[in-house]
Coordinates of C-alpha atoms and ligand atoms in Angstrom, one line a residue:
Chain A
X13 CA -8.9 11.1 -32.6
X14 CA -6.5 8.4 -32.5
X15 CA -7.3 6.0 -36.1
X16 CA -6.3 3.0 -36.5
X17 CA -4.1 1.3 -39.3
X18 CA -5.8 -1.8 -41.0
X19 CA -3.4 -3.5 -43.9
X20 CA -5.3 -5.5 -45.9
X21 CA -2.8 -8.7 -47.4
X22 CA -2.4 -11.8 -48.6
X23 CA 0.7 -13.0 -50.1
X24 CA -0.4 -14.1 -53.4
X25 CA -1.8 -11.4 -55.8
X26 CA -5.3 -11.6 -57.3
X27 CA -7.2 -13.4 -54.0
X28 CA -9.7 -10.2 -53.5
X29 CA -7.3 -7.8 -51.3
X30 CA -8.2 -4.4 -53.2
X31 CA -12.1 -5.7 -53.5
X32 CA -11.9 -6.4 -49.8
X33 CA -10.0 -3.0 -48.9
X34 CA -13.0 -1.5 -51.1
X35 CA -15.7 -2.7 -49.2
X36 CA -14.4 -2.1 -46.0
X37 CA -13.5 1.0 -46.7
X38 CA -17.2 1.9 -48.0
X39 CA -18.5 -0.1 -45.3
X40 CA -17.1 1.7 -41.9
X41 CA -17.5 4.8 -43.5
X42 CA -21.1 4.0 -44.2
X43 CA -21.5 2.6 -40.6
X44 CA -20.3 6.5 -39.1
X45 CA -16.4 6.2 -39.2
X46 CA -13.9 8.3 -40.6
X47 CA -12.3 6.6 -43.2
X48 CA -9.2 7.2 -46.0
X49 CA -8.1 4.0 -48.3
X50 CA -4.7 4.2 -49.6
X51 CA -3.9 1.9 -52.7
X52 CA -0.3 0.9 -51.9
X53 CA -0.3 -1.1 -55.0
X54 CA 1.9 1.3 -57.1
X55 CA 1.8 1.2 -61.0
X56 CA -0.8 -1.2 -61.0
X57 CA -3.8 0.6 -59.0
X58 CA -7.5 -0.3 -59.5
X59 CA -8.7 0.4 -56.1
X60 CA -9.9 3.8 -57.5
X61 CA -11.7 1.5 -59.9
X62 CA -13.3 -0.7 -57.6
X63 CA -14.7 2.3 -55.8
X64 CA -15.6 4.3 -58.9
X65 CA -13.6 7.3 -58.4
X66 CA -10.9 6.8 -61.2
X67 CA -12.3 10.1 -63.0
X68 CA -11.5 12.3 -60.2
X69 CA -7.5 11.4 -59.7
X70 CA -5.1 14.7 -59.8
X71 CA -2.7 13.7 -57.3
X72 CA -1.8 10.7 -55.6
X73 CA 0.2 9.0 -53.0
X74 CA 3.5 9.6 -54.6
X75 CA 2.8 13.5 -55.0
X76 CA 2.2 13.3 -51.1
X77 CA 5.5 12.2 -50.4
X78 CA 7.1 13.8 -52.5
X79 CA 5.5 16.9 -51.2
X80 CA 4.7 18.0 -55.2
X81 CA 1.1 18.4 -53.0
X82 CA -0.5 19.3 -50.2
X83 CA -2.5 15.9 -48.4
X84 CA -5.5 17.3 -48.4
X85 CA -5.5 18.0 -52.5
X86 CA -5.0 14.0 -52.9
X87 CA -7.5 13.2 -50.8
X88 CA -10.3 11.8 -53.2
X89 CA -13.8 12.4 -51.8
X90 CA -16.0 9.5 -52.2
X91 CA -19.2 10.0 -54.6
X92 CA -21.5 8.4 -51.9
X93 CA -20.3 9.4 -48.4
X94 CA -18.5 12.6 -46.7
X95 CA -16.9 10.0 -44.4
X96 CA -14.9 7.9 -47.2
X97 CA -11.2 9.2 -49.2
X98 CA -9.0 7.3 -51.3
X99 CA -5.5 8.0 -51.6
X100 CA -5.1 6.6 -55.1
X101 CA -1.9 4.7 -56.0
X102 CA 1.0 6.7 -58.3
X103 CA 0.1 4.7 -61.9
X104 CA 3.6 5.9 -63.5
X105 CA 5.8 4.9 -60.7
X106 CA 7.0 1.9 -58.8
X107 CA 6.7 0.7 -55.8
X108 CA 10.1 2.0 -54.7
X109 CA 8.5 5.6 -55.6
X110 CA 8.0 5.4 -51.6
X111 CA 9.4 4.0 -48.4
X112 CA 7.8 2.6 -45.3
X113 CA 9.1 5.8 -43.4
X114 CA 7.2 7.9 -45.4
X115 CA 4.2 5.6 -45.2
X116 CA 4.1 5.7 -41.8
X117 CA 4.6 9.4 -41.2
X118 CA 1.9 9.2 -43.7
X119 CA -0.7 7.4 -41.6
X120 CA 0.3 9.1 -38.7
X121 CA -0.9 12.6 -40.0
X122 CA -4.1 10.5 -41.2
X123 CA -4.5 9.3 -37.3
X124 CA -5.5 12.4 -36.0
X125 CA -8.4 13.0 -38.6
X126 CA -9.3 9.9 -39.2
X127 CA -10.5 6.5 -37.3
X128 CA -9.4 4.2 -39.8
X129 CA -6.3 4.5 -42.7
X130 CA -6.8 1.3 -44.7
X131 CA -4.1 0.2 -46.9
X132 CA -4.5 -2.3 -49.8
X133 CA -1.4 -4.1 -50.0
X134 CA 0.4 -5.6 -53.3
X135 CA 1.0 -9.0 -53.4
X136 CA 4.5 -10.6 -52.8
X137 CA 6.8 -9.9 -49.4
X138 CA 8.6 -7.5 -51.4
X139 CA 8.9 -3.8 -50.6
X140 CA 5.5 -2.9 -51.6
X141 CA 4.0 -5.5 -48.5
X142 CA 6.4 -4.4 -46.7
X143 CA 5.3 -0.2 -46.8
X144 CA 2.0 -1.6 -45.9
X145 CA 3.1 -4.1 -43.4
X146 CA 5.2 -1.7 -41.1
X147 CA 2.5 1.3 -40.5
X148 CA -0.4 -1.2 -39.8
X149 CA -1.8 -1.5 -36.2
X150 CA -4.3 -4.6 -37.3
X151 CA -3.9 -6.7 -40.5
X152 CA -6.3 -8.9 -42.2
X153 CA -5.0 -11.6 -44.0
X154 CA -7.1 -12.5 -47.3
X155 CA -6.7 -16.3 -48.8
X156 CA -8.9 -18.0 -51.3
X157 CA -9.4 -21.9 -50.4
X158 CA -5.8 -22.8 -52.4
X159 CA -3.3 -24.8 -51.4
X160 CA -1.0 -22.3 -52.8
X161 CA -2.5 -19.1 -51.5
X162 CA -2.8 -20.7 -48.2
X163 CA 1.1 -21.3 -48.4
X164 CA 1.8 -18.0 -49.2
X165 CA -0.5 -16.5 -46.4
X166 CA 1.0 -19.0 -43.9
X167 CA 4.3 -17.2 -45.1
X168 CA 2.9 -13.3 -45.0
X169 CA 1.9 -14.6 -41.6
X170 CA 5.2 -15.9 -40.4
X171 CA 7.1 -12.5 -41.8
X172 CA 3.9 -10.4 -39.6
X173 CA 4.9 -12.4 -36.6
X174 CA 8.7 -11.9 -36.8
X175 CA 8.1 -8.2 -37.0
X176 CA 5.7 -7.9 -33.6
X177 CA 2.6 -7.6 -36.2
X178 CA 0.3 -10.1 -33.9
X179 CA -3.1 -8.2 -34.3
X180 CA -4.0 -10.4 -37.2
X181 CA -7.2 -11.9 -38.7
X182 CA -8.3 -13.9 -41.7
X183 CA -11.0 -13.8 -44.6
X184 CA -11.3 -16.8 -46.5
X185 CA -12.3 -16.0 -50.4
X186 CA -14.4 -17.2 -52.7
X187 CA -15.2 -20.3 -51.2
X188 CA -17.9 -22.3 -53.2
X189 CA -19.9 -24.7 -51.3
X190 CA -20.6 -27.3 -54.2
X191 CA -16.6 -27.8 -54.6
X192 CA -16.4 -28.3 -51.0
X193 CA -18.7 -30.6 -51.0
X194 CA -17.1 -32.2 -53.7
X195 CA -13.6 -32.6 -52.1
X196 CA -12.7 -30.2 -54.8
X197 CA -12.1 -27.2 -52.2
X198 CA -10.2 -26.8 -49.1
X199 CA -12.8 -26.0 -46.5
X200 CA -13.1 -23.4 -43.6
X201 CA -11.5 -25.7 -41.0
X202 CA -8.7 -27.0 -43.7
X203 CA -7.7 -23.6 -43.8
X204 CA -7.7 -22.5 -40.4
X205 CA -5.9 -25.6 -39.5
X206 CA -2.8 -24.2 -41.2
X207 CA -2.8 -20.8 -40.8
X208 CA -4.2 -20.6 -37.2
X209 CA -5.4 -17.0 -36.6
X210 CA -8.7 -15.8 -36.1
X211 CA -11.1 -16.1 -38.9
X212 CA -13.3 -12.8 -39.0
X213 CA -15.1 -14.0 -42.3
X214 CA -15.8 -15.9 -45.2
X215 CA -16.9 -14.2 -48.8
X216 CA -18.6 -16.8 -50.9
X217 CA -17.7 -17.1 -54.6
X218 CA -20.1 -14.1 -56.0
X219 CA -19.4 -13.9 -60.1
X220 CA -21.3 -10.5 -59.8
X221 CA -18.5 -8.8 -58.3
X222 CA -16.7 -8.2 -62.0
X223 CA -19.8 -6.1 -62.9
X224 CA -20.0 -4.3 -60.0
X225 CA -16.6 -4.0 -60.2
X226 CA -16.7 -2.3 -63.9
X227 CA -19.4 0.1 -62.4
X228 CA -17.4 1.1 -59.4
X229 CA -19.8 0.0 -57.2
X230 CA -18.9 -2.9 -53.8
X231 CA -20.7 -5.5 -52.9
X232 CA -21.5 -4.1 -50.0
X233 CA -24.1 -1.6 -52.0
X234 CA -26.3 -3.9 -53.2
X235 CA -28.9 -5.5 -51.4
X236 CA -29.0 -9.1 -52.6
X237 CA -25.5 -9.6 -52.8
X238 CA -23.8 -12.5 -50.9
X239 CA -20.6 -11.8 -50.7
X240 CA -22.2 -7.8 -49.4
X241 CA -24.0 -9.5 -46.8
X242 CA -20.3 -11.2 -45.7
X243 CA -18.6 -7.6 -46.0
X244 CA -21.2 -6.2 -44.2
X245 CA -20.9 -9.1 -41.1
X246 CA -17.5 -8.4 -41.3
X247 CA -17.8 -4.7 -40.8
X248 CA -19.8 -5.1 -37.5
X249 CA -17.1 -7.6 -36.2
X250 CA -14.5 -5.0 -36.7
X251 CA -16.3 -2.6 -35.2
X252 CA -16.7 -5.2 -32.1
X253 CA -20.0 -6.7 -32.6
X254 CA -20.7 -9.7 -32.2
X255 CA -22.3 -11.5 -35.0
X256 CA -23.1 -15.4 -36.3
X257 CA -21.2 -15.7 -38.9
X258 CA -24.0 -16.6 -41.4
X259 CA -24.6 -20.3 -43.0
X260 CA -23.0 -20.3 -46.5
X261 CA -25.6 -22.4 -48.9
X262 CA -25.4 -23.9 -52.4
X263 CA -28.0 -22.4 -54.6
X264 CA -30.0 -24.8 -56.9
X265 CA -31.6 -22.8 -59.6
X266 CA -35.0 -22.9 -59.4
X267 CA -35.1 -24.1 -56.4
X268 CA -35.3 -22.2 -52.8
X269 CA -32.8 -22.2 -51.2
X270 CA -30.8 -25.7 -50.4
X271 CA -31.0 -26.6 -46.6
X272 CA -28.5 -28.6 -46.5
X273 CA -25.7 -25.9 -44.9
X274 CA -22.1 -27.2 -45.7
X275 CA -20.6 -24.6 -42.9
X276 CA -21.0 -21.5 -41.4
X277 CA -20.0 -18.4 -42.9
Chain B
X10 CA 3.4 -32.3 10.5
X11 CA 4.8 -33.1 7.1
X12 CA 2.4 -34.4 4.6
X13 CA 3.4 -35.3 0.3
X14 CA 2.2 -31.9 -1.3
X15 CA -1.3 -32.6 -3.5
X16 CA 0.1 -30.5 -6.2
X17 CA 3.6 -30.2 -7.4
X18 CA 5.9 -29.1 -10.0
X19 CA 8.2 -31.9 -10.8
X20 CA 10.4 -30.3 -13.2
X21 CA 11.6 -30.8 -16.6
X22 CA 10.4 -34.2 -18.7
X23 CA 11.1 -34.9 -21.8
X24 CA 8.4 -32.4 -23.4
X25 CA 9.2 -29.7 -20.6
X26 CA 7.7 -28.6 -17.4
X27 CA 5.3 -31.1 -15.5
X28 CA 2.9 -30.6 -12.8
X29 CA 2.5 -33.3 -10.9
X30 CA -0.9 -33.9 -9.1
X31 CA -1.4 -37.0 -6.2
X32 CA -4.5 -35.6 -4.2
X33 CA -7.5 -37.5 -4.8
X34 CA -10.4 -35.1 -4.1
X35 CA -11.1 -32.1 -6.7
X36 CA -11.5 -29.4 -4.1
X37 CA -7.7 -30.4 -2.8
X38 CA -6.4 -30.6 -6.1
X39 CA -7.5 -26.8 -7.3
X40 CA -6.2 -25.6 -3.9
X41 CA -2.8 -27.3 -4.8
X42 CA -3.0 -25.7 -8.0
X43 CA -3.6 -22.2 -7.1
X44 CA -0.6 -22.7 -4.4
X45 CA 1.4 -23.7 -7.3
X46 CA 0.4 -21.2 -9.8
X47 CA 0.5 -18.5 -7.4
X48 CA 4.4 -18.9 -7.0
X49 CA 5.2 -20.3 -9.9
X50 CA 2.8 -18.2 -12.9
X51 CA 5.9 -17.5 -14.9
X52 CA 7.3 -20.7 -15.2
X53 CA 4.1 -21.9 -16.2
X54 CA 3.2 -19.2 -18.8
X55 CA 6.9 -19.5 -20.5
X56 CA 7.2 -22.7 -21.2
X57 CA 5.6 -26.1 -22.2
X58 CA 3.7 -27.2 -19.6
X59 CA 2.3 -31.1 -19.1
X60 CA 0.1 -32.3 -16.1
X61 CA 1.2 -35.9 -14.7
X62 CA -2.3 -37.5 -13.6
X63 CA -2.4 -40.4 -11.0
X64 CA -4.7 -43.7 -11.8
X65 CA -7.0 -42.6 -9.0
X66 CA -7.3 -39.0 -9.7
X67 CA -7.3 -39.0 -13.7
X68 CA -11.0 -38.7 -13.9
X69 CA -10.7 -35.3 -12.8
X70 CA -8.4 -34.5 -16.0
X71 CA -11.0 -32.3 -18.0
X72 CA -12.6 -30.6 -15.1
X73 CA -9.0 -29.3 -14.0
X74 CA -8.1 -28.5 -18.1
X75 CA -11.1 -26.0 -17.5
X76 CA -10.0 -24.7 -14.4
X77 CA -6.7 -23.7 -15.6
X78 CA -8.1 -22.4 -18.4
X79 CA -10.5 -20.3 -16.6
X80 CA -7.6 -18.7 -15.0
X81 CA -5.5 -18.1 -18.7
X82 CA -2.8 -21.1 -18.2
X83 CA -3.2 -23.4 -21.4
X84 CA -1.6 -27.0 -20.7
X85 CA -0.5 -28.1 -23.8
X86 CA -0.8 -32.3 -22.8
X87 CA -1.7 -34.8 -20.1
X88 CA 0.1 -37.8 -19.1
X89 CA -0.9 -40.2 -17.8
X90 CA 0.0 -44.3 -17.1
X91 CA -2.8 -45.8 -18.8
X92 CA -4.9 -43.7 -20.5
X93 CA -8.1 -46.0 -20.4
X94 CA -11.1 -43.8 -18.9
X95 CA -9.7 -40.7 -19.6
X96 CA -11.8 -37.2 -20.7
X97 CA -9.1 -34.9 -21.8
X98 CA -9.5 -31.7 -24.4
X99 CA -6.0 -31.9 -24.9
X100 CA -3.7 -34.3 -26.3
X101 CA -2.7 -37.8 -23.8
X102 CA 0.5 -39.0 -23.7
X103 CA 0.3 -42.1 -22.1
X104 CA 4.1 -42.6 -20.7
X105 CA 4.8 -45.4 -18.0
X106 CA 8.8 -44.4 -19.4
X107 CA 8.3 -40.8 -19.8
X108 CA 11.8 -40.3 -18.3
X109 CA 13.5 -42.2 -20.5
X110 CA 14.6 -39.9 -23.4
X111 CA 15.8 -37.0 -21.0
X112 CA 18.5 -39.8 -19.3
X113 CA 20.4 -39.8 -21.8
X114 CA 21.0 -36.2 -22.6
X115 CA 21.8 -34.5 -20.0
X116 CA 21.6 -30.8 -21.9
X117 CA 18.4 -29.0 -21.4
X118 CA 16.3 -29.0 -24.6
X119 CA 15.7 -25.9 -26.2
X120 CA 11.8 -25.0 -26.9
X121 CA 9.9 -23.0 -29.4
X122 CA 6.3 -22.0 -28.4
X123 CA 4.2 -21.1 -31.7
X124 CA 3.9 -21.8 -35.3
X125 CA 7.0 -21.9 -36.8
X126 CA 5.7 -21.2 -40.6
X127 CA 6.2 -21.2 -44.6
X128 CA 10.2 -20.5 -45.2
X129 CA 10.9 -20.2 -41.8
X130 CA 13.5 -22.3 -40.1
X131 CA 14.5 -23.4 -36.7
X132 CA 18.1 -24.4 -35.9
X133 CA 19.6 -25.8 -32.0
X134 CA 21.9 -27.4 -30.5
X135 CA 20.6 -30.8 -29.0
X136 CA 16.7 -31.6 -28.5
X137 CA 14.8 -29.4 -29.6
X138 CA 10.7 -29.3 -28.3
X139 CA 8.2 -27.4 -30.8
X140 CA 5.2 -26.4 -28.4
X141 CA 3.0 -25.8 -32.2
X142 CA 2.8 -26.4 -35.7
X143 CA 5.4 -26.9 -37.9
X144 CA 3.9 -25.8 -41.4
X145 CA 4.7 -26.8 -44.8
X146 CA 8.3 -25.3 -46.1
X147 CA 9.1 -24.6 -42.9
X148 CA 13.1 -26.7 -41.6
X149 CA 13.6 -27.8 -38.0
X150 CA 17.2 -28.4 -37.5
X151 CA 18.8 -30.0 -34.4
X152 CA 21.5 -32.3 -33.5
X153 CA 19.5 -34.2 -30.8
X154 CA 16.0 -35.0 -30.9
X155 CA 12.8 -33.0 -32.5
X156 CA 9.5 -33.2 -30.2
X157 CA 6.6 -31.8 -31.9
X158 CA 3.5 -30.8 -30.2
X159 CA 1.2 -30.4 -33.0
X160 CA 1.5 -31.1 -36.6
X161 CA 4.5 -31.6 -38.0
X162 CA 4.4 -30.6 -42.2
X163 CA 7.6 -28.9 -42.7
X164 CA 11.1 -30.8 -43.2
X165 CA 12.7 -31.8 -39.8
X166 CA 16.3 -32.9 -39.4
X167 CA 16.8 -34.5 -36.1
X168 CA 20.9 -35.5 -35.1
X169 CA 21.9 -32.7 -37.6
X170 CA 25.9 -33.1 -38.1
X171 CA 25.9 -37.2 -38.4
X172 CA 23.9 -38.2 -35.1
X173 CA 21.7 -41.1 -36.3
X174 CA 20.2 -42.0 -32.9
X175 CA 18.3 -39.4 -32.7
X176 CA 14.3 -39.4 -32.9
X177 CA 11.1 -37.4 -34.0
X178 CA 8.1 -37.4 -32.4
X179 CA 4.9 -35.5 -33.2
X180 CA 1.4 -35.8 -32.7
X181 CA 0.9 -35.6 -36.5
X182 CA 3.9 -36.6 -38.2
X183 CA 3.2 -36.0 -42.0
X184 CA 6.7 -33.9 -43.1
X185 CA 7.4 -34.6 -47.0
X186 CA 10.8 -35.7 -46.2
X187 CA 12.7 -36.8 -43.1
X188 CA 16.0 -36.5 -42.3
X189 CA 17.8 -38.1 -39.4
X190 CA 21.9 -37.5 -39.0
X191 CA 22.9 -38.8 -42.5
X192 CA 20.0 -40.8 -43.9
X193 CA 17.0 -39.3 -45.5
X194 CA 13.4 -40.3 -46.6
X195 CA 11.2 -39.4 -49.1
X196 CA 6.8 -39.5 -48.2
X197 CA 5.5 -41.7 -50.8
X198 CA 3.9 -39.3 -53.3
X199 CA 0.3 -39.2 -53.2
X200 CA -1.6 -36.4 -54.6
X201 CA -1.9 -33.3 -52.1
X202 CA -5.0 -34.0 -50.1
X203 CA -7.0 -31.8 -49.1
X204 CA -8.7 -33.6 -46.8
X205 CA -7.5 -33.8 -42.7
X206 CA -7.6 -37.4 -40.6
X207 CA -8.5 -36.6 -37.3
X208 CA -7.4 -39.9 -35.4
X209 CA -4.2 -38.5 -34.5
X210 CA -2.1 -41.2 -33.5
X211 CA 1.4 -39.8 -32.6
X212 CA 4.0 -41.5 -34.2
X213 CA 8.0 -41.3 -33.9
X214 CA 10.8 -41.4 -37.0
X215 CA 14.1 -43.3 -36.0
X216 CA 16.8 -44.9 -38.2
X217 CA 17.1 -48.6 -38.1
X218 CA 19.5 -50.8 -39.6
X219 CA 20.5 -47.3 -42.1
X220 CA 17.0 -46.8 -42.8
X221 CA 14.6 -44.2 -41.4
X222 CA 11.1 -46.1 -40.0
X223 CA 8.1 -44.9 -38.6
X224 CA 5.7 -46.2 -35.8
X225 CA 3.2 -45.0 -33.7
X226 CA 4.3 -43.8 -30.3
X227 CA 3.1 -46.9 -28.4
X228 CA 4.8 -49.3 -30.8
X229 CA 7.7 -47.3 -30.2
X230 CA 8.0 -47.3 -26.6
X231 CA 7.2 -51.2 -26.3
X232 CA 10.4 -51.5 -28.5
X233 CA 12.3 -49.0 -26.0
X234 CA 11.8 -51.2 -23.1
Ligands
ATP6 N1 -15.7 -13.4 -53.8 C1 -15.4 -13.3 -55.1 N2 -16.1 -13.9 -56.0 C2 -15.8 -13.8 -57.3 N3 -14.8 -13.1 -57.8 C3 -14.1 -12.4 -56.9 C4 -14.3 -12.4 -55.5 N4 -13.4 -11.7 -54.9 C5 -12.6 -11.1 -55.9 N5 -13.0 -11.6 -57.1 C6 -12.4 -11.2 -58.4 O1 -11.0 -11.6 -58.3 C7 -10.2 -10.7 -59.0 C8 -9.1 -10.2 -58.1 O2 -9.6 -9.5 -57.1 P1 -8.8 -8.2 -56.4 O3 -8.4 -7.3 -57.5 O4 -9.6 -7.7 -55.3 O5 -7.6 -9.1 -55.9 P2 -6.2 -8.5 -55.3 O6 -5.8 -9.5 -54.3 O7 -6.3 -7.1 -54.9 O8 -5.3 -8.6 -56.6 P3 -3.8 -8.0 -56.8 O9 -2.9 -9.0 -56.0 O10 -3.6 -8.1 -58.2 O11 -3.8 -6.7 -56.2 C9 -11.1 -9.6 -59.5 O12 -11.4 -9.9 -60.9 C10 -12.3 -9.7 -58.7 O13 -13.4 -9.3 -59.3
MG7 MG1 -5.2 -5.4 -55.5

């Protein structure tokens, strides 16, 4: 098998990189891949959270490379699918607790087993993005529609560029139709104006995503989640489908559904 | 025999490498162009590419945008005389003078093809052409002039080191501030829109009796001549 590194960034922190990572993660593996998620965000991890495995921890990436275990005694078996691990993040250490070498000699080993190694970045350009900027074969790029985390993506963007990292695509998060509508939100094409790379998909605002997050379960899970149905459009693009990307609505309470489509998911 | 070519590369102009095209009749044109691209693909993927248009055979300005496209060669403008009647997916420059800047400097200008983007900065020695965007916190420095073929956010410096001759041009000139040789100008402060005009008009930044002004292109060039 030859895997694939996917780095999941953004630049500024708290835009939806680790809820992204988890439901991409879940997602391939769901669809038939190999999958193992790494949470690079050292002393402040929650993607075990995200994905509800924080109970079954030991070891984590930090024990790996400092060989205090073996790999395959940190690699957390997901609750739902054989094809899913998570390499959970040290919660005691620092992000200098590893280097990019070792992160990439890390992946490496993952490649042969594995067809994807996805690695939920920190925010900042600091060391942390940069151990899981230099192992990553594709990156995707999450912004919300901020002037300020478009800046700092634009910036992630330039520093992927300047190190050959040109396999790059974008998620747009948490956009919210009515504020767009409004003038209150930066739309889709605002934002693609700046950063210029390839959009691969749009999460709408979904304010069930805290609850699913506090029972460890993604989007992606439940049925009549929005922001699932994105993932889930997302998931066939990366695997090199083809699809619409899907109309992105206001909902009127009470009401079916609003025809009047703003833009395209 | 010896006939004028239908399709020829004419060289540098003042926003790089132009292909110039005098036949009348589509079929003759492509031919030309395959000719053209066949010995010259390099040139033309490397660098900023323009194609000059005649009055009789700018009609045919879109069709040919898609047939280079269909063979991977993006042009990045047209130019044209008069630009009255014309299709084009791709920005016009409408130049009866488009020789004039080059004259004067005799020094090759230097070109960037891309984004240049947040906290990055550019820095050259005479004119300097920016085949992209030039995003917000992003510097473009250069002791001649600054050409930018896209939008222009970030801070340019144009005549860096005292020149204040020196111009900007962009096909979206919107930078916060602008600096030419020693003066500098502030964008009055309006709140930070969100919102994107899309009648571009391209506009130049020059210094004028110790103050920087800004006019569209056309206005520009009528004061030129
Ligand atoms: N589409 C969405 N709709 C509503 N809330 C969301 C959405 N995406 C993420 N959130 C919420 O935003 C917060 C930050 O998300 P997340 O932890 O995934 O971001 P992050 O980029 O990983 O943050 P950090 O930089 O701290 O690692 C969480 O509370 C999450 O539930
Ligand atoms: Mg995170």
């Amino acid at each position: 098998m030859a895997g694939k590194v996917l780095t999941i960034t953004s630049g500024k922190g708290g835009v939806g990189k680790s809820t992204t990572s988890a439901n991409l993660a879940l997602g391939l593996a769901l669809s038939g891949k190999k999958v193992v998620a790494i949470d690079l965000d050292i002393g402040l991890r929650n993607l075990d959270m995200i994905l509800g495995l924080e109970n079954r921890i030991v070891y984590d990436v930090v024990n790996i490379v400092e060989k205090t275990c073996k790999l395959n005694q940190a690699l957390i078996k997901d609750k739902r699918t054989e094809n899913l691990f998570l390499i959970a993040a040290a919660q005691t250490r620092d992000k200098s607790a590893v280097t990019s070498e070792q992160i990439k000699e890390l992946a490496e080993e993952l490649k042969k087993d594995y067809d994807y190694i996805i690695l939920d970045s920190p925010a900042g350009i600091e060391g942390g993005f940069k151990n899981a900027m230099e192992p990553a074969d594709e990156v995707i790029i999450v912004t919300t529609p901020e002037i300020s985390a478009v800046r700092d993506a634009d910036r992630v963007i330039g520093i992927l560029e300047a190190n050959s990292k040109t396999e790059t695509n974008l998620i747009i998060n948490r956009i919210d139709p009515t504020l767009v509508k409004r003038g209150d939100m930066m739309s889709k094409d605002d934002v693609l104006q700046v950063l210029s790379i390839p959009l691969i998909g749009i999460i709408p605002e979904d304010k069930n995503i805290v609850s699913y997050t506090n029972i460890g379960e993604p989007s992606i899970l439940h049925k009549d989640s929005k922001s699932g149905m994105a993932y889930k459009n997302i998931i066939q693009r990366l695997l090199g489908k083809n699809v619409e990307f899907m109309e992105i609505t206001e909902d009127k309470k009470g009401f079916f559904q609003n025809l009047v489509s703003l833009f395209k998911e | 025999m010896h006939m004028m070519e239908n399709v020829t590369i004419k060289g540098k102009n003042f926003l790089g490498f132009e292909i110039e095209i005098n036949a009348d009749d589509l079929e003759e044109i492509k031919k030309g162009l395959d000719i053209v691209i066949a010995s010259s693909v390099h040139l033309i993927k490397n660098s900023i590419v323009t194609l000059r248009f005649t009055e009789d055979n700018k009609q045919f300005a879109n069709d040919i945008l898609n047939y280079l496209k269909g063979k991977n060669i993006d042009i990045n403008a047209v130019v044209v005389d008069d630009k009255n009647n014309l299709q084009s997916s791709v920005p016009v420059i409408e130049l009866k003078n488009i020789h004039l800047l080059s004259d004067s400097h005799k020094q090759q200008p230097a070109t960037y093809k891309g984004n240049l983007r947040n906290g990055q900065e550019i820095r050259v020695n005479g004119d300097l052409i920016i085949a992209g965007n030039v995003n917000p916190n992003s510097y473009v420095y250069a002791t001649g002039n600054i050409f930018v073929l896209g939008k222009l956010y970030g801070i340019p410096h144009a005549g860096y080191g005292g020149n204040n001759d020196s111009m900007i041009f962009a096909f979206d000139l919107n930078p916060p501030q602008i600096r030419i040789g020693n003066l500098i100008t502030r964008s009055p402060e309006e709140g930070v829109s969100v919102k994107q005009n899309n009648n571009m008009v391209f506009e130049v930044a020059y210094a004028e009796n110790n103050s920087i002004v800004i006019s569209s292109y056309d206005e520009w060039l009528k004061l030129k001549n």
